[in-house]
Amino acid sequence: MAPRRPILLNAFDMNTVGHISHGLWRHPRDRSIDYKRMPYWLDLARTLERGLFDGLFLADVSGVYDVWGGSPDAALRHAIQVPINDPAVLVSAMASVTRHLGFGITATISAESPHTFARRMSTLDHLSEGRIGWNIVTGFLDSSARALGQSAPLSHDARYDRADEFMDLVYQLWETSWDDDAVVADRASGIYTEPARVRRIRHEGPAYRLDAMHLCEPSPQRTPLLFQAGASPRGTAFAARHAEVVFVPNQGLKATAQVIRKLEAALTAVGRTRDSVRFVTTLQVVTGRTDTEARERFDEYRGYAQPEAGLVQFSSAIGVDLSRFGLDDPVSGGSADAIQSSVSSLAGQGGKPSPTVRQLLAQMPLGGRHTPVVGSPAQVADEIEAWVDEAGVDGFNLVRTVSPEGLEHFVDLVVPELQRRGLHKTAYANGVWREKIFGTGQARLPSTHAGAQWRDLSQQTP
Amino acid sequence: MAPRRPILLNAFDMNTVGHISHGLWRHPRDRSIDYKRMPYWLDLARTLERGLFDGLFLADVSGVYDVWGGSPDAALRHAIQVPINDPAVLVSAMASVTRHLGFGITATISAESPHTFARRMSTLDHLSEGRIGWNIVTGFLDSSARALGQSAPLSHDARYDRADEFMDLVYQLWETSWDDDAVVADRASGIYTEPARVRRIRHEGPAYRLDAMHLCEPSPQRTPLLFQAGASPRGTAFAARHAEVVFVPNQGLKATAQVIRKLEAALTAVGRTRDSVRFVTTLQVVTGRTDTEARERFDEYRGYAQPEAGLVQFSSAIGVDLSRFGLDDPVSGGSADAIQSSVSSLAGQGGKPSPTVRQLLAQMPLGGRHTPVVGSPAQVADEIEAWVDEAGVDGFNLVRTVSPEGLEHFVDLVVPELQRRGLHKTAYANGVWREKIFGTGQARLPSTHAGAQWRDLSQQTP
């Protein structure tokens, strides 16, 4: 048997009290309410690097979940991703206490200006010496649009059209504006930058106008490592064009395998190879030294979880006020987009009926839409192995349980077992984040990537 | 004699190679070209805290200086504030290695959306435990406007009108949206936030629309410590309304004293006391153990400075292409605003003629528009004492020379001398940044401040 390729392993977290597993902040050993303090994040970063995690993936949202009952009250009461702090400004502190850990930052295109955003990401890529990723989100909440002074978010496909335009702009700023040899920093001649090797990006499009050079010299990766989670047909096309790491919703082994096949076809259609992308799904793990210890721990955690809070979040995901549904009413209504991308994973494939509210609640034992893997290190490793072998995933975003002990258990117990099986690396690879994942020499976007087309422009006169 | 109040002492820096003293990056011991690396900033922060500095003040600009010769070529060649990285994402790393140092972050209103910006600052105020300041800039460069997709910057007064509207929005997000007791974080009841103690901010104004709650729970200072540098009549009115620390351009003792008198009158007019504001001017210092050593060091630094690069920056400040002027041509043209706020300091008061280009160059011995104080620690302390006693300034932004040694010399030589004279503290005060400056119990904006008016709204029903 050929040696395995180690999995990609990220912690999945958010600068907030309740990310996915709602209610667990109430657990006596949980430290989630320290999310606003520095030590919480420095400790987390150190733990992840001790476990040779590839990255810390920071989700984000720029609005509140106010579909449930027509108000944000339930979200506030149960700390369902509110209050939520900015993820990007966390990163330099964590980068300063780690050497290899990557940082995946979620940023919503509707909330950003391309020029300002490109500078922020380049700055972080410089400071971290090439360890920055960007999870591209287009923005879907009404409440987020209102926070930004818009009356309503764009329609689903229009959001992706605008996102494509935004991408083409930031690619030009990152890839085209400064040549590799633009900065000479020659003390003798007094020349820091050769002006002929820097160019303005000019653009007038439907959504954006820009006429400016990038303000940063080329960072180690130039374009940060790109994460995306498109699931709809338009989202899949977007992911196939831009993503280097694709999040695939965990819909069970078989359904997830089908999604990956679909994404592979979409990749081929745009001339990218299977190997130029990594597919990552979410996984929630509760482990212990033995199966029994793990199950007891799961039961204990479960006593603090609030599945009804998970329902509040789900209401916003599908745009349906589930507070008005009886426990045995099937979930219906909402936009076709949202139902398609969010409910399908629960409703099952094909002709199966929609789940009832009661069934939804049962699928959220730790307060979020995840069925945790519960077991000894060997059992968890078996499950991970099945995901790799049967579903074809390349890695995992590990969902927070009780924090930080859930992660510490994983690092102390599961990581050694995965290493024994060749499923997890035993040392970090050298280089920037993109090289650690795609190999030495792959610090920049590969030539088959949409962002690389803009490099040809750098041959033009400024 | 009454005991002195210690001065406020900030380092004045920028996330760039050449901030003010252009050309000094060429000095063999200068490390400015490491601006994009983490250790440069961590070391700087540690040095500042060793010297009991109040803050690190980070300037910023979102465009390039392209008035000189009608292109950014000269700015690029001499690294005149380009490339320039984002200042805000530097801060958490430096905050993690310090306990007391404040961080003044420049952010330009024209480049920010109020809701997103308010969250970023609150996050940093949380992470730093209340050590964040904001230097409010309205944005003045054509090149910056083009980078943001605008055809031209607003007129001077219109910028300040928009800025006032922006301020009223962020005050509401910071001061009004969450009550102090909104977060109860009660594990037993499962209630994290009391919804009735959180309210949406609704606004429809000429420049901004917003309908959202703040996404962050109250940070230690709520509103960050506010810095501003308005000099025009409209800018002075803005500063009098908002600033807690006002930057006063260094125009020499007498002229600066006059500016401070004018600002004091403006403060009184809006019902604020002299003691609710600190006036800070810029000071550049070259010191040594003896006067001779200081003068030799100054001569050595001077050999690397590029006053012509300072002229490039000055061209953008006044909007006049000085590359077309002869050495003995007087500087003229440009907008009345810019000339008033920028040239007056050089032209002197009243009926004096404008300086010639040659005179301007002579006023930039270290490559920027500053006449350094050169001398032994006692001589430097004498000068600082004169600024305090005669001009009435409360503190200083210390301009970077050769970095980091210029700062280290100041900390090692001048700080002990200032302490001996009671001009510099011997230990940090407790509390958040606002308390360290204005006294224990002053963590929040005082009731006489414009931002405090919005607190009354928090008595309304949500």
mmCIF file of C-alpha atoms in Angstrom, chain B residues 332-461:
data_model
loop_
_atom_site.group_PDB
_atom_site.id
_atom_site.type_symbol
_atom_site.label_atom_id
_atom_site.label_comp_id
_atom_site.label_asym_id
_atom_site.label_seq_id
_atom_site.Cartn_x
_atom_site.Cartn_y
_atom_site.Cartn_z
ATOM 1 C CA SER B 332 2.677 79.053 -3.938
ATOM 2 C CA GLY B 333 -0.533 77.615 -5.344
ATOM 3 C CA GLY B 334 -2.476 74.692 -3.959
ATOM 4 C CA SER B 335 -5.684 74.783 -2.046
ATOM 5 C CA ALA B 336 -6.138 77.470 0.558
ATOM 6 C CA ASP B 337 -6.838 74.757 3.149
ATOM 7 C CA ALA B 338 -3.658 72.893 2.489
ATOM 8 C CA ILE B 339 -1.497 75.975 2.364
ATOM 9 C CA GLN B 340 -3.031 77.218 5.556
ATOM 10 C CA SER B 341 -2.583 74.030 7.494
ATOM 11 C CA SER B 342 0.751 72.968 6.112
ATOM 12 C CA VAL B 343 2.787 75.893 4.890
ATOM 13 C CA SER B 344 1.982 78.299 7.683
ATOM 14 C CA SER B 345 4.258 76.440 10.029
ATOM 15 C CA LEU B 346 7.157 77.080 7.713
ATOM 16 C CA ALA B 347 6.125 80.456 6.387
ATOM 17 C CA GLY B 348 5.920 81.901 9.830
ATOM 18 C CA GLN B 349 3.174 84.189 10.980
ATOM 19 C CA GLY B 350 1.470 87.159 9.503
ATOM 20 C CA GLY B 351 2.916 88.940 6.564
ATOM 21 C CA LYS B 352 6.042 86.876 6.082
ATOM 22 C CA PRO B 353 6.592 85.681 2.517
ATOM 23 C CA SER B 354 6.268 82.014 1.542
ATOM 24 C CA PRO B 355 9.484 80.042 1.827
ATOM 25 C CA THR B 356 11.462 79.133 -1.237
ATOM 26 C CA VAL B 357 12.144 75.520 -2.146
ATOM 27 C CA ARG B 358 15.731 75.988 -0.958
ATOM 28 C CA GLN B 359 14.478 77.217 2.420
ATOM 29 C CA LEU B 360 12.131 74.268 2.677
ATOM 30 C CA LEU B 361 14.995 71.873 2.014
ATOM 31 C CA ALA B 362 17.099 73.538 4.679
ATOM 32 C CA GLN B 363 14.264 72.974 7.147
ATOM 33 C CA MET B 364 14.402 69.217 6.559
ATOM 34 C CA PRO B 365 17.870 68.223 7.754
ATOM 35 C CA LEU B 366 16.772 64.657 8.539
ATOM 36 C CA GLY B 367 14.542 64.323 5.482
ATOM 37 C CA GLY B 368 11.282 65.581 6.968
ATOM 38 C CA ARG B 369 9.711 68.798 8.119
ATOM 39 C CA HIS B 370 11.197 68.731 11.587
ATOM 40 C CA THR B 371 13.998 70.603 13.207
ATOM 41 C CA PRO B 372 15.463 68.024 15.559
ATOM 42 C CA VAL B 373 16.463 68.783 19.095
ATOM 43 C CA VAL B 374 20.115 67.769 19.228
ATOM 44 C CA GLY B 375 21.957 67.537 22.503
ATOM 45 C CA SER B 376 22.823 65.841 25.741
ATOM 46 C CA PRO B 377 20.026 64.421 27.907
ATOM 47 C CA ALA B 378 20.017 67.617 29.957
ATOM 48 C CA GLN B 379 19.761 69.771 26.868
ATOM 49 C CA VAL B 380 16.919 67.697 25.469
ATOM 50 C CA ALA B 381 15.141 67.818 28.819
ATOM 51 C CA ASP B 382 15.585 71.614 28.883
ATOM 52 C CA GLU B 383 13.892 71.839 25.515
ATOM 53 C CA ILE B 384 11.052 69.565 26.589
ATOM 54 C CA GLU B 385 10.628 71.622 29.719
ATOM 55 C CA ALA B 386 10.394 74.780 27.634
ATOM 56 C CA TRP B 387 7.681 73.233 25.470
ATOM 57 C CA VAL B 388 5.697 72.348 28.536
ATOM 58 C CA ASP B 389 6.199 75.642 30.344
ATOM 59 C CA GLU B 390 6.137 78.103 27.474
ATOM 60 C CA ALA B 391 3.964 76.495 24.810
ATOM 61 C CA GLY B 392 1.649 74.709 27.216
ATOM 62 C CA VAL B 393 1.876 71.316 25.539
ATOM 63 C CA ASP B 394 1.081 68.238 27.604
ATOM 64 C CA GLY B 395 3.136 65.776 25.689
ATOM 65 C CA PHE B 396 5.005 64.671 22.614
ATOM 66 C CA ASN B 397 4.907 62.336 19.686
ATOM 67 C CA LEU B 398 8.526 61.359 19.289
ATOM 68 C CA VAL B 399 9.459 61.179 15.614
ATOM 69 C CA ARG B 400 11.464 58.176 14.413
ATOM 70 C CA THR B 401 15.088 58.817 13.461
ATOM 71 C CA VAL B 402 17.421 55.871 12.892
ATOM 72 C CA SER B 403 15.323 52.932 14.040
ATOM 73 C CA PRO B 404 15.405 51.460 16.619
ATOM 74 C CA GLU B 405 18.570 53.018 18.010
ATOM 75 C CA GLY B 406 17.146 56.561 18.111
ATOM 76 C CA LEU B 407 14.390 55.383 20.400
ATOM 77 C CA GLU B 408 16.762 53.299 22.514
ATOM 78 C CA HIS B 409 19.008 56.314 23.051
ATOM 79 C CA PHE B 410 15.988 58.321 24.174
ATOM 80 C CA VAL B 411 14.871 55.613 26.598
ATOM 81 C CA ASP B 412 18.327 55.005 28.015
ATOM 82 C CA LEU B 413 19.524 58.608 28.229
ATOM 83 C CA VAL B 414 16.676 61.122 28.153
ATOM 84 C CA VAL B 415 14.002 59.231 30.097
ATOM 85 C CA PRO B 416 16.063 59.076 33.346
ATOM 86 C CA GLU B 417 16.796 62.794 33.063
ATOM 87 C CA LEU B 418 13.109 63.604 32.555
ATOM 88 C CA GLN B 419 12.232 61.416 35.525
ATOM 89 C CA ARG B 420 14.740 63.253 37.704
ATOM 90 C CA ARG B 421 12.954 66.479 36.820
ATOM 91 C CA GLY B 422 9.484 65.056 37.471
ATOM 92 C CA LEU B 423 8.670 65.423 33.789
ATOM 93 C CA HIS B 424 8.220 61.713 33.166
ATOM 94 C CA LYS B 425 6.465 59.123 35.297
ATOM 95 C CA THR B 426 8.468 56.503 37.190
ATOM 96 C CA ALA B 427 5.769 53.854 36.962
ATOM 97 C CA TYR B 428 2.666 53.266 34.909
ATOM 98 C CA ALA B 429 -0.666 54.205 36.429
ATOM 99 C CA ASN B 430 -3.246 51.456 36.680
ATOM 100 C CA GLY B 431 -6.261 51.125 34.469
ATOM 101 C CA VAL B 432 -7.139 51.515 30.836
ATOM 102 C CA TRP B 433 -5.422 54.059 28.617
ATOM 103 C CA ARG B 434 -7.976 56.793 29.321
ATOM 104 C CA GLU B 435 -7.493 56.277 33.062
ATOM 105 C CA LYS B 436 -3.719 56.351 32.808
ATOM 106 C CA ILE B 437 -4.036 59.785 31.208
ATOM 107 C CA PHE B 438 -7.080 61.310 32.883
ATOM 108 C CA GLY B 439 -7.099 59.478 36.198
ATOM 109 C CA THR B 440 -8.567 56.482 37.926
ATOM 110 C CA GLY B 441 -12.279 56.103 37.303
ATOM 111 C CA GLN B 442 -12.072 57.828 33.925
ATOM 112 C CA ALA B 443 -12.219 54.667 31.836
ATOM 113 C CA ARG B 444 -15.097 55.968 29.746
ATOM 114 C CA LEU B 445 -15.747 59.214 27.884
ATOM 115 C CA PRO B 446 -16.503 62.029 30.355
ATOM 116 C CA SER B 447 -20.045 63.340 30.471
ATOM 117 C CA THR B 448 -19.026 66.613 28.813
ATOM 118 C CA HIS B 449 -17.870 64.796 25.691
ATOM 119 C CA ALA B 450 -20.032 64.742 22.562
ATOM 120 C CA GLY B 451 -19.965 60.958 22.512
ATOM 121 C CA ALA B 452 -21.487 60.777 25.982
ATOM 122 C CA GLN B 453 -24.752 62.446 24.926
ATOM 123 C CA TRP B 454 -25.755 59.196 23.265
ATOM 124 C CA ARG B 455 -25.743 57.370 26.562
ATOM 125 C CA ASP B 456 -29.114 58.920 27.413
ATOM 126 C CA LEU B 457 -30.579 56.877 24.589
ATOM 127 C CA SER B 458 -29.785 53.767 26.520
ATOM 128 C CA GLN B 459 -32.651 54.672 28.849
ATOM 129 C CA GLN B 460 -35.103 54.340 25.984
ATOM 130 C CA THR B 461 -36.854 51.096 25.276
#
